[in-house]
PDB file of C-alpha atoms in Angstrom:
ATOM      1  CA  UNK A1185       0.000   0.000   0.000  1.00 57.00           C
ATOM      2  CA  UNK A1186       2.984   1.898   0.419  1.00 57.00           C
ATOM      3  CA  UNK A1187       0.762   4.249   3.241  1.00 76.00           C
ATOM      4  CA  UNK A1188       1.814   3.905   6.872  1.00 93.00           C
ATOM      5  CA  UNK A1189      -1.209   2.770   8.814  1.00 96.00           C
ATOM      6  CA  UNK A1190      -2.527   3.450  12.144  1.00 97.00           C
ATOM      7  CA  UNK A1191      -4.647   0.548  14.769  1.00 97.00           C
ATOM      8  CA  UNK A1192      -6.191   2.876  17.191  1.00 97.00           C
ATOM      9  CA  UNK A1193      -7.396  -0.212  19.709  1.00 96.00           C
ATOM     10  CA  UNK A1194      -4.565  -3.054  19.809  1.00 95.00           C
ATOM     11  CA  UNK A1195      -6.893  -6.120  20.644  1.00 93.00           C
ATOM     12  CA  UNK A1196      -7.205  -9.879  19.366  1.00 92.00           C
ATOM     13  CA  UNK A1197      -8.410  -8.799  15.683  1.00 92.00           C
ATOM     14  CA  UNK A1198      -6.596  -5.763  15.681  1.00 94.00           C
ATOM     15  CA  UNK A1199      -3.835  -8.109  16.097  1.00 95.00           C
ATOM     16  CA  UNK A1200      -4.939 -10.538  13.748  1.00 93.00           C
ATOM     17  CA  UNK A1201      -5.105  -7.790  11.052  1.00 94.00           C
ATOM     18  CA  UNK A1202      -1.186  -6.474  11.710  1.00 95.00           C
ATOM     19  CA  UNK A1203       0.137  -9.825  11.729  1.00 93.00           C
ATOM     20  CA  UNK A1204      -2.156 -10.677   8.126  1.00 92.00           C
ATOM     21  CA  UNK A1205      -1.123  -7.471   6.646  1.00 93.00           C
ATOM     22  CA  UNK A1206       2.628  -8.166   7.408  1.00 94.00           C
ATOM     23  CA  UNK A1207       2.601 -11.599   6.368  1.00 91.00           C
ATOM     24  CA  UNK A1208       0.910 -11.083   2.925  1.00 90.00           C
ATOM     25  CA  UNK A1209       3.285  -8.243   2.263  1.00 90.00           C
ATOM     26  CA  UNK A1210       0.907  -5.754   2.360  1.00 91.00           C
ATOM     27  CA  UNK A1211       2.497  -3.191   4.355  1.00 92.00           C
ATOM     28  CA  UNK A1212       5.758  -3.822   6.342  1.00 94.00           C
ATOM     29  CA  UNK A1213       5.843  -3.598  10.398  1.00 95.00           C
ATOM     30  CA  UNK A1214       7.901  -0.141   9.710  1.00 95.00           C
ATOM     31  CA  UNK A1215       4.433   0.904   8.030  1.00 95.00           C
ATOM     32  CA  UNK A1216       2.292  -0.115  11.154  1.00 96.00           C
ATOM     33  CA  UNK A1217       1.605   2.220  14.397  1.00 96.00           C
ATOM     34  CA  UNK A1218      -0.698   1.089  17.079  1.00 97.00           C
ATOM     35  CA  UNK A1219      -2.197   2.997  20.304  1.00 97.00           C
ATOM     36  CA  UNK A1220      -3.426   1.092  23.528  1.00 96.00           C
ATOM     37  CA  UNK A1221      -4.210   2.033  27.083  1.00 95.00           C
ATOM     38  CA  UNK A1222      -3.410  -0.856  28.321  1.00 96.00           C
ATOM     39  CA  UNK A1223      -0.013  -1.121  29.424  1.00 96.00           C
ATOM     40  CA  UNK A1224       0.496  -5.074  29.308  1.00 97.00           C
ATOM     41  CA  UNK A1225      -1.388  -5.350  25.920  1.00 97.00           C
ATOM     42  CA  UNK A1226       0.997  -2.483  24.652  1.00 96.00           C
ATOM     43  CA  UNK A1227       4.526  -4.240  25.335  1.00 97.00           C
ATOM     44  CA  UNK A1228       2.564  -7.667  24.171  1.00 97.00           C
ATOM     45  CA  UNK A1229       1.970  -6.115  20.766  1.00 97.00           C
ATOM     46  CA  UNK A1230       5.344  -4.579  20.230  1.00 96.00           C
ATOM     47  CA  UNK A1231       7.392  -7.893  21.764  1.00 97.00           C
ATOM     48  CA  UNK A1232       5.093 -10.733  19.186  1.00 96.00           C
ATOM     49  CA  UNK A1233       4.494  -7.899  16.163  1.00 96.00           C
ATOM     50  CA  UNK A1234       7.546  -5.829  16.022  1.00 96.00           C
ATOM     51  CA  UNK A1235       5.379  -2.865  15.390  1.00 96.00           C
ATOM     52  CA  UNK A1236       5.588   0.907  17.382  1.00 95.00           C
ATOM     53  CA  UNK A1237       2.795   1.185  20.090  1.00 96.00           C
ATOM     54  CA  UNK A1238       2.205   4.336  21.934  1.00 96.00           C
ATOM     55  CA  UNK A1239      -0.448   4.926  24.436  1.00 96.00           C
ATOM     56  CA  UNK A1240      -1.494   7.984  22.378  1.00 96.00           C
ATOM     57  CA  UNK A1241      -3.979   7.980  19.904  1.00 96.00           C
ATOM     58  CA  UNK A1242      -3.161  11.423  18.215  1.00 96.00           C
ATOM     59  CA  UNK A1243       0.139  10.146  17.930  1.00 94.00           C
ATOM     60  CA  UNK A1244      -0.747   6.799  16.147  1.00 94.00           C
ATOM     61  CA  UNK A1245      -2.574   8.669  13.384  1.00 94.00           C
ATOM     62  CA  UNK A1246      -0.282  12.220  13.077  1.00 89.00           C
ATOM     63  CA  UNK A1247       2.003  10.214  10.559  1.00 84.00           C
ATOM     64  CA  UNK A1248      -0.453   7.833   8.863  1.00 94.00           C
ATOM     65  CA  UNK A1249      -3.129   8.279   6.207  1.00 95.00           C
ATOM     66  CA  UNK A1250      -5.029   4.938   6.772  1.00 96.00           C
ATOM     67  CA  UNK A1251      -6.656   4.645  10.328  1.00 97.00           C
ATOM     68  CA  UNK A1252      -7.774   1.477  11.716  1.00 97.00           C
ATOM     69  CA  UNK A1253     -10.940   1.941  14.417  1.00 97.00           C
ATOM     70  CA  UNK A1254     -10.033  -1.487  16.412  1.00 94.00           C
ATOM     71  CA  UNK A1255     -11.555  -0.329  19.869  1.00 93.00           C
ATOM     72  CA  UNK A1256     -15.162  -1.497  21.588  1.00 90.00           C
ATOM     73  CA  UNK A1257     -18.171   0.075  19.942  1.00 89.00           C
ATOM     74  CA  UNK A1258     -18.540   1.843  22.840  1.00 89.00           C
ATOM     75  CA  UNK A1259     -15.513   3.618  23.360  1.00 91.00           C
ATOM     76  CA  UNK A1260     -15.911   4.911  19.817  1.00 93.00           C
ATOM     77  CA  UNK A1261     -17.512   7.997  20.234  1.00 93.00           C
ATOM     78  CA  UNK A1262     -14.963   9.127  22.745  1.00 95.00           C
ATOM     79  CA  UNK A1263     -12.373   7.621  20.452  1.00 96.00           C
ATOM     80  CA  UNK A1264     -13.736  10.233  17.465  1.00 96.00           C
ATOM     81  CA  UNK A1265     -14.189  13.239  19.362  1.00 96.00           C
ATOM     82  CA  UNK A1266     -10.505  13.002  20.171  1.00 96.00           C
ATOM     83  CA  UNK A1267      -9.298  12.638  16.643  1.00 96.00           C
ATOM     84  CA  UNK A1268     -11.529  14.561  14.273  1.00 96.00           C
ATOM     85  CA  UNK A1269      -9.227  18.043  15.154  1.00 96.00           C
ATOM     86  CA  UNK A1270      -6.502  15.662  13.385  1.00 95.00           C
ATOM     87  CA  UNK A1271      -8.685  13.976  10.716  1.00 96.00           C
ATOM     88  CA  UNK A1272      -8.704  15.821   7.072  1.00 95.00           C
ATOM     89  CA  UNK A1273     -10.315  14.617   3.579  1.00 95.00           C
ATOM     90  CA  UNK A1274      -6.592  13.035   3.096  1.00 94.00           C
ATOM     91  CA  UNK A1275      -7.230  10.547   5.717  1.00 96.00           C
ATOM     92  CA  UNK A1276      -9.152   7.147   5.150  1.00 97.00           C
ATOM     93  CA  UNK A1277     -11.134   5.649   8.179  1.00 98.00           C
ATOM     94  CA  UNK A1278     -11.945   2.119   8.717  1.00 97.00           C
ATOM     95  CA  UNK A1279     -13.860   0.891  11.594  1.00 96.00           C
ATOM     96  CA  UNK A1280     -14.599  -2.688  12.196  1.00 93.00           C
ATOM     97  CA  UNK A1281     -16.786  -1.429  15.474  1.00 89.00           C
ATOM     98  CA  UNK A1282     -19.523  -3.728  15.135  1.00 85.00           C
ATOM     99  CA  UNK A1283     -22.526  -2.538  15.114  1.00 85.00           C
ATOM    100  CA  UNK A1284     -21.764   1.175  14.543  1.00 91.00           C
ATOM    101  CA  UNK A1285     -23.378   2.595  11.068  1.00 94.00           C
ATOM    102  CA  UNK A1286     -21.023   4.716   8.366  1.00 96.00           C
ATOM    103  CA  UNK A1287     -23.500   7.613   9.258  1.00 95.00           C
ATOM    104  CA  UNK A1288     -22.440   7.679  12.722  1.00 94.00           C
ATOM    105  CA  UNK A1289     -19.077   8.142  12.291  1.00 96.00           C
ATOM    106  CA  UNK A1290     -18.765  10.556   9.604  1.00 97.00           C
ATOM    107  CA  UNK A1291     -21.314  13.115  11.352  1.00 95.00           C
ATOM    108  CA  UNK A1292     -18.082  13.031  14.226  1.00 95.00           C
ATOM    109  CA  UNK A1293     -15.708  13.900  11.957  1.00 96.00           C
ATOM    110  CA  UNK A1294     -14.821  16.716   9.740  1.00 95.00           C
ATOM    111  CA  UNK A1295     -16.463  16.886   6.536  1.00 96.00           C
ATOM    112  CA  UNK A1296     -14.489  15.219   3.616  1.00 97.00           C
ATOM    113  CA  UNK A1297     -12.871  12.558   5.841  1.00 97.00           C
ATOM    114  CA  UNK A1298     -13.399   8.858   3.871  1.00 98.00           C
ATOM    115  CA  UNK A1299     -14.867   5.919   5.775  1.00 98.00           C
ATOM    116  CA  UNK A1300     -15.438   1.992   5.033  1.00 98.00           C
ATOM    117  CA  UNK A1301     -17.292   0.566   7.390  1.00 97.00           C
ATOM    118  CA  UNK A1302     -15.780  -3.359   7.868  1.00 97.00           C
ATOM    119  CA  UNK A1303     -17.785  -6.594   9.009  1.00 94.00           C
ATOM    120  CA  UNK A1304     -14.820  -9.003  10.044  1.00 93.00           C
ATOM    121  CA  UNK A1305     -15.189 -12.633  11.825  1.00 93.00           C
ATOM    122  CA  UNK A1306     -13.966 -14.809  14.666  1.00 91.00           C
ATOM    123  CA  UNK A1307     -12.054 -16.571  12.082  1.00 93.00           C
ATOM    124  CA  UNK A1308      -9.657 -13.303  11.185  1.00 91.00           C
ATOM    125  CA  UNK A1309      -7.889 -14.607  14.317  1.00 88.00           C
ATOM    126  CA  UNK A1310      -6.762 -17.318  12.075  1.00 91.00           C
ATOM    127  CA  UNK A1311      -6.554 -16.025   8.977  1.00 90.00           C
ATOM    128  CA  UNK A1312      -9.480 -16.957   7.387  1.00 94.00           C
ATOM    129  CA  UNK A1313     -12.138 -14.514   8.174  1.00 94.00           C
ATOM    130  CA  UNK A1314     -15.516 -14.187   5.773  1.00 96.00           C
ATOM    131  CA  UNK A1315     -16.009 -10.168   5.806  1.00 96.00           C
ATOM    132  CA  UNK A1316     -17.882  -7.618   4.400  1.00 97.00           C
ATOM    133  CA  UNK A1317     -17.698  -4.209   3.985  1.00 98.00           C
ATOM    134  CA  UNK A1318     -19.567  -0.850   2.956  1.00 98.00           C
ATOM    135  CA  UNK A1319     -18.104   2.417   1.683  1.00 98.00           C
ATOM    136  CA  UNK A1320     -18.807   5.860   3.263  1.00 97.00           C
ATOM    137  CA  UNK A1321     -20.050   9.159   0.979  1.00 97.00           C
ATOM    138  CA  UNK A1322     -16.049  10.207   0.659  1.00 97.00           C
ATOM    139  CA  UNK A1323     -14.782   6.831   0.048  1.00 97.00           C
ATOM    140  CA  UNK A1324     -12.794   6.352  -3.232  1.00 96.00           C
ATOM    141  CA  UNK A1325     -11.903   3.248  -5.549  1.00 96.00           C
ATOM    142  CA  UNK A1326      -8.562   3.287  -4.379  1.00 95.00           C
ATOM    143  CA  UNK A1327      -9.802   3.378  -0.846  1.00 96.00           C
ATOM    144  CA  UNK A1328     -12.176   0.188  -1.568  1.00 97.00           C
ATOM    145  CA  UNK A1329      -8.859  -1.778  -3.046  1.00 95.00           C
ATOM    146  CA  UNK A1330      -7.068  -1.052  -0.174  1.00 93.00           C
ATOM    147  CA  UNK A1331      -9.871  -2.504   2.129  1.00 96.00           C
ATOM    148  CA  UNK A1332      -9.782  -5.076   0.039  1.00 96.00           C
ATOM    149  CA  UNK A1333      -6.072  -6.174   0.439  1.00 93.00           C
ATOM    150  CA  UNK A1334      -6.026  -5.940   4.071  1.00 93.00           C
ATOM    151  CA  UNK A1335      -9.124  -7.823   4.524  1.00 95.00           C
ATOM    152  CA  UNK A1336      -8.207 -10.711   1.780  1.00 94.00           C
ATOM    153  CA  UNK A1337      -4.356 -10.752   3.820  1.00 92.00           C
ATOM    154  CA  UNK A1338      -6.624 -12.977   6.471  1.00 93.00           C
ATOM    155  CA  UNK A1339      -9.359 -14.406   4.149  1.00 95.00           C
ATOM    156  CA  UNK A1340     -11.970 -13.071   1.942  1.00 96.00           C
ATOM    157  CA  UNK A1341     -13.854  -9.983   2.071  1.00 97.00           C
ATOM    158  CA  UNK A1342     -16.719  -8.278  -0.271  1.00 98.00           C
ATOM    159  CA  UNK A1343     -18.118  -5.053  -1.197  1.00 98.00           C
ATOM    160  CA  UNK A1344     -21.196  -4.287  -0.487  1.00 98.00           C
ATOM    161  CA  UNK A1345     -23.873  -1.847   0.185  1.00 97.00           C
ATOM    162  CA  UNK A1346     -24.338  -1.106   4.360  1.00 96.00           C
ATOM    163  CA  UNK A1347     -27.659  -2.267   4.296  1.00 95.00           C
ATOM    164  CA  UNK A1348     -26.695  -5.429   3.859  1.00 97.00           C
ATOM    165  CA  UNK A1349     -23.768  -5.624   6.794  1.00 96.00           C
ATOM    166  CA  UNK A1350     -26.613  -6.851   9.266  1.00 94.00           C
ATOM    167  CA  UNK A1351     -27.410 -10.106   6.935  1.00 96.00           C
ATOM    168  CA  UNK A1352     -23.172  -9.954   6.509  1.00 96.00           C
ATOM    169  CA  UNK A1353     -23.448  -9.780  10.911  1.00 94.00           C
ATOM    170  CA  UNK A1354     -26.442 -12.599  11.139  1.00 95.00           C
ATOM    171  CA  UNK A1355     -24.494 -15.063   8.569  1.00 97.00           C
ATOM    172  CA  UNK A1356     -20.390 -14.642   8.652  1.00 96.00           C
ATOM    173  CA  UNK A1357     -20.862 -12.797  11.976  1.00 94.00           C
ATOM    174  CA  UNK A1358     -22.483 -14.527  13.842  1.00 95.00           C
ATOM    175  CA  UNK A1359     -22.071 -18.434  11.978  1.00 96.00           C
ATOM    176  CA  UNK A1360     -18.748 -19.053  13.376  1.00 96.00           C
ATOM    177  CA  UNK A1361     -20.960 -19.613  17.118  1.00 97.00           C
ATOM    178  CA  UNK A1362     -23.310 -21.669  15.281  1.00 98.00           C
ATOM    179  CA  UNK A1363     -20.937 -23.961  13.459  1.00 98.00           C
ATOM    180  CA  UNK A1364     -19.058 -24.111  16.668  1.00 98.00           C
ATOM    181  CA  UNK A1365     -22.156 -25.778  18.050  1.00 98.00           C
ATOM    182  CA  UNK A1366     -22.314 -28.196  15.057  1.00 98.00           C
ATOM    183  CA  UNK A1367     -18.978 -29.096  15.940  1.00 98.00           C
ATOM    184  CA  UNK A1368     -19.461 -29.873  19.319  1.00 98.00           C
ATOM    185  CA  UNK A1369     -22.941 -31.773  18.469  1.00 98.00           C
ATOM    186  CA  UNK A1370     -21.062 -34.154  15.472  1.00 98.00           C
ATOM    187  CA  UNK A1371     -18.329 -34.728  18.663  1.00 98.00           C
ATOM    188  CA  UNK A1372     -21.028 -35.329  21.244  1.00 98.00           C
ATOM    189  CA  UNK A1373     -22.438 -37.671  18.298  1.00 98.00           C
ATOM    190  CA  UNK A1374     -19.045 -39.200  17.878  1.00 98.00           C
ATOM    191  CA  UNK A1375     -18.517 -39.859  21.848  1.00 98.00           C
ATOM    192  CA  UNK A1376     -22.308 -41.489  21.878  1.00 98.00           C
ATOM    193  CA  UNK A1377     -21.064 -44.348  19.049  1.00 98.00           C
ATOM    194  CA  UNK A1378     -17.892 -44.533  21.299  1.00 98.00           C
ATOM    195  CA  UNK A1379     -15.077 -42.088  20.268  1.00 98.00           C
ATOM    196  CA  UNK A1380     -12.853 -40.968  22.985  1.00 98.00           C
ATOM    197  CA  UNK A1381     -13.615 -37.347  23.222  1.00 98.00           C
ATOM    198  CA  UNK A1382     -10.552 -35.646  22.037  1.00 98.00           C
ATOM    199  CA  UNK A1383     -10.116 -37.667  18.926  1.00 98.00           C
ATOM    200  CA  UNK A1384     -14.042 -36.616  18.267  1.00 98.00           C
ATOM    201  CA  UNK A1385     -13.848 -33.165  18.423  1.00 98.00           C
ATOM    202  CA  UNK A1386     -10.488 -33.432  15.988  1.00 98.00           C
ATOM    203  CA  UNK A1387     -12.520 -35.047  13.624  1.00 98.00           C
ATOM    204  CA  UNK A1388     -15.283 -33.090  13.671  1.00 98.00           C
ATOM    205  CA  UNK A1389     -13.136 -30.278  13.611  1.00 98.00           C
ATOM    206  CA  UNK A1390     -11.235 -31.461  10.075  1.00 98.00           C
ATOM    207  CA  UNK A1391     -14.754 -32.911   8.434  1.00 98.00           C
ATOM    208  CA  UNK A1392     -15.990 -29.607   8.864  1.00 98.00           C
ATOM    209  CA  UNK A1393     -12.696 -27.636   7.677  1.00 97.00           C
ATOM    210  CA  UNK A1394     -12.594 -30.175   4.929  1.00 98.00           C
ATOM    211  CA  UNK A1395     -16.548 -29.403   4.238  1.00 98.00           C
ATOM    212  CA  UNK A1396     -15.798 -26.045   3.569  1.00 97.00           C
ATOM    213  CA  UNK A1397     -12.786 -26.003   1.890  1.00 97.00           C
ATOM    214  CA  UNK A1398     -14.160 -28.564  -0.702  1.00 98.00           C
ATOM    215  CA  UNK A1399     -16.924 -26.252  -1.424  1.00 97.00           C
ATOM    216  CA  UNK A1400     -15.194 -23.438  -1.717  1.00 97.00           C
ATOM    217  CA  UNK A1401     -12.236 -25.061  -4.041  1.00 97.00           C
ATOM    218  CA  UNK A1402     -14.977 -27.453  -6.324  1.00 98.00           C
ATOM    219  CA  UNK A1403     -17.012 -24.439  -6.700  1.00 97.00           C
ATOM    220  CA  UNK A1404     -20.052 -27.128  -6.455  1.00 98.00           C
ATOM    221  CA  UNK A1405     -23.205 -26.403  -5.051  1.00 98.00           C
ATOM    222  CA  UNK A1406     -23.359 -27.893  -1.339  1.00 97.00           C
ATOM    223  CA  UNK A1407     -26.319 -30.075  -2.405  1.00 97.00           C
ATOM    224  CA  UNK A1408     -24.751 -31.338  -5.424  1.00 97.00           C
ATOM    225  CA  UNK A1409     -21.398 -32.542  -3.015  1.00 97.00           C
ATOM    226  CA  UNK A1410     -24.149 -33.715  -0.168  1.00 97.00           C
ATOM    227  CA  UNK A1411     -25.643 -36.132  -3.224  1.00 97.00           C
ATOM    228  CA  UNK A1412     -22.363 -37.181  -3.863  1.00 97.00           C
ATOM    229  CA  UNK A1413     -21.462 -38.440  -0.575  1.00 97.00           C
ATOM    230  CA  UNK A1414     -25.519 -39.717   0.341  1.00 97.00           C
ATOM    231  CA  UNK A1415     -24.909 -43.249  -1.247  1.00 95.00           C
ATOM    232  CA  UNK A1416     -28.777 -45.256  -1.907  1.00 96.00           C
ATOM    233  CA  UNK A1417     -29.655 -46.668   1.252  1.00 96.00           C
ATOM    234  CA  UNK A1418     -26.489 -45.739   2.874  1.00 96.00           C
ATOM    235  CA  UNK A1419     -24.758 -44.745   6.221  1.00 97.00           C
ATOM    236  CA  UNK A1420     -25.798 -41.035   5.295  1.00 97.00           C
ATOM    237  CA  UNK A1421     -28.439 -40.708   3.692  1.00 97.00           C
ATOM    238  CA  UNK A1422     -29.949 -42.377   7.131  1.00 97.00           C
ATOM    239  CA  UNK A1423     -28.246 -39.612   9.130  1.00 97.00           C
ATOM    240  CA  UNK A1424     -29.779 -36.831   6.464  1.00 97.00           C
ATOM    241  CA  UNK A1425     -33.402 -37.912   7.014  1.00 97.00           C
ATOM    242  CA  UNK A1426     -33.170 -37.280  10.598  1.00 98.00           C
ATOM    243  CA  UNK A1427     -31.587 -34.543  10.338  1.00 97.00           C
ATOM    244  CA  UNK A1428     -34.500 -33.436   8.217  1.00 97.00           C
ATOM    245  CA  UNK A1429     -37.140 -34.773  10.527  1.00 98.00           C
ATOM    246  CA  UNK A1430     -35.742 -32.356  13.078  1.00 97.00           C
ATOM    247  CA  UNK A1431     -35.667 -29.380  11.144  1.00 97.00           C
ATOM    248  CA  UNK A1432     -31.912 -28.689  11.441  1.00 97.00           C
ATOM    249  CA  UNK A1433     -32.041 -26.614   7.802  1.00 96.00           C
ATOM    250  CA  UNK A1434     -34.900 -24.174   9.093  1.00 97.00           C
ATOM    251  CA  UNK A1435     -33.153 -23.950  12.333  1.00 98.00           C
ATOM    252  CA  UNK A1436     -29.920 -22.646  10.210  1.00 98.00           C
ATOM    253  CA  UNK A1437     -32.120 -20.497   8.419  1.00 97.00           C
ATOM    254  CA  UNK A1438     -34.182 -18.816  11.126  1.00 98.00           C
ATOM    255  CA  UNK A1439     -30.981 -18.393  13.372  1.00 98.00           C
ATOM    256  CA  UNK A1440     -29.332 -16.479  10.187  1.00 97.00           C
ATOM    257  CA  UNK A1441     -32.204 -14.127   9.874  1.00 97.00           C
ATOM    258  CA  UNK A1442     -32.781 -13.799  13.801  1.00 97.00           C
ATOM    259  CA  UNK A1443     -29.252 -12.519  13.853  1.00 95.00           C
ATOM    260  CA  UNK A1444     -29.422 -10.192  10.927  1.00 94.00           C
ATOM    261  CA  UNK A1445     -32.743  -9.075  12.253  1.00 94.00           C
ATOM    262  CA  UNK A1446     -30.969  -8.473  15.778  1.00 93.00           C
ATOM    263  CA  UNK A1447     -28.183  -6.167  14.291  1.00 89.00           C
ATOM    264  CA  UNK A1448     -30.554  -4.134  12.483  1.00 89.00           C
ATOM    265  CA  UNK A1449     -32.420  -3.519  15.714  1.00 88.00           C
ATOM    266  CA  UNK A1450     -29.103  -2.798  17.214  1.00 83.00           C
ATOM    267  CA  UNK A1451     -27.682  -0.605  14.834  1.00 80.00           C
ATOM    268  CA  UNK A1452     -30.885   1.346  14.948  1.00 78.00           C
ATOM    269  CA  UNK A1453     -30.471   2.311  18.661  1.00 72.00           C
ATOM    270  CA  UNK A1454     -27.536   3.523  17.945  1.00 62.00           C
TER     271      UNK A1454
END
């Protein structure tokens, strides 16, 4: 990007952004400036990342054009006010506060100023986050591909209008928890038939990572790979038609829409 870039807010994806960006090349740790209040996290940061970290938020972004908002949602505010004297039309602002809407932040900063508003995952923490992101009024194209390279450093990311972060929040956002509980469920399953526990979970773990990656390298629809596996009168198919009987597939569905319906309401508070 060959910009310097500031984290204002040093925690886990914060983290999990610096260390993606360095890795994939995308900026160097010279390039990177964080801020943090707290002390331990502070000389944590700088000892694993190799990055400056000051304790002083003007500081972080006097030098750097691209600002990262990494802090709670609601410290933001606070967080704004204290900036926005420093904050010009040069500077590009992305916030990954969840929750908090493009609007929000631009009315607390000077006019001009250029926002993205960024829907990360759990998953960032490992490098493979599913994100989505929305552009503010001031934004520009080069701003968007810039986004775009920091988000794809720890998975994919696409760009979309706002509106549509809260189904972004109900599905990527939130599905991590609910494919956690799969997880646990296909071990539980596993320990029932007689697995010790450990080895259950890693399997469920790696049939589910496998899942995923097959659908995503095949490019096949999830149906057409579920038919492949679902041999007649098979081991599977059996599994499938209880699975159907309970109404796992309009569980997914409603707990999808329950959670993009829940960050709508949020977001409207706000």
């Amino acid at each position: 990007m060959s910009k310097k870039i500031a984290f204002v807010g040093a925690g886990n994806m914060a983290e999990a952004l610096m260390n993606g960006i360095i890795s994939a090349g995308v900026a160097t740790k010279e390039d990177i400036i964080a801020s943090e209040i707290i002390p331990e996290r502070r000389e944590f940061i700088s000892r694993t990342i190799g990055v400056e970290v000051t304790e002083d938020n003007v500081r972080a972004v006097r030098s750097a054009p691209v600002i990262v908002l990494s802090v709670k949602p609601q410290h933001l505010g606070p967080v704004l006010d204290g900036l926005k004297p420093h904050l010009t039309a040069d500077h590009l602002v992305i916030s990954i506060a969840a929750g908090i809407r493009i609007h929000q932040i631009e009315s607390r900063l000077n006019w001009g100023v250029r926002v993205i508003r960024v829907m990360p995952n759990h998953p960032c923490l490992v490098g493979a986050t599913a994100a989505g992101f929305a552009l503010g009024k001031f934004a520009k194209n080069e701003d968007k591909i810039s986004v775009q390279k920091i988000l794809e450093s720890v998975g994919v990311a696409f760009c979309l209008e706002e509106k549509l972060l809260d189904a972004v929040t109900g599905l990527s956002g939130s599905g991590p928890a609910f494919v956690y509980v799969v997880i646990e469920a296909l071990a539980d399953g596993g320990v029932m038939a007689g697995l010790p526990r450990d080895i259950s979970i890693a399997l469920a773990a790696q049939t589910v990572l496998g899942s995923a990656k097959t659908v995503l390298e095949t490019k096949k629809h999830p149906g057409e790979l579920k038919d492949v596996v679902a041999s007649p009168a098979g081991t599977t198919i059996a599994g499938l038609k209880v699975l159907e009987e309970s109404g796992v597939r309009g569980a997914f569905i409603k707990a999808v829409y329950a959670a993009a319906k829940r960050s709508e309401e949020l977001g409207e508070k706000g």
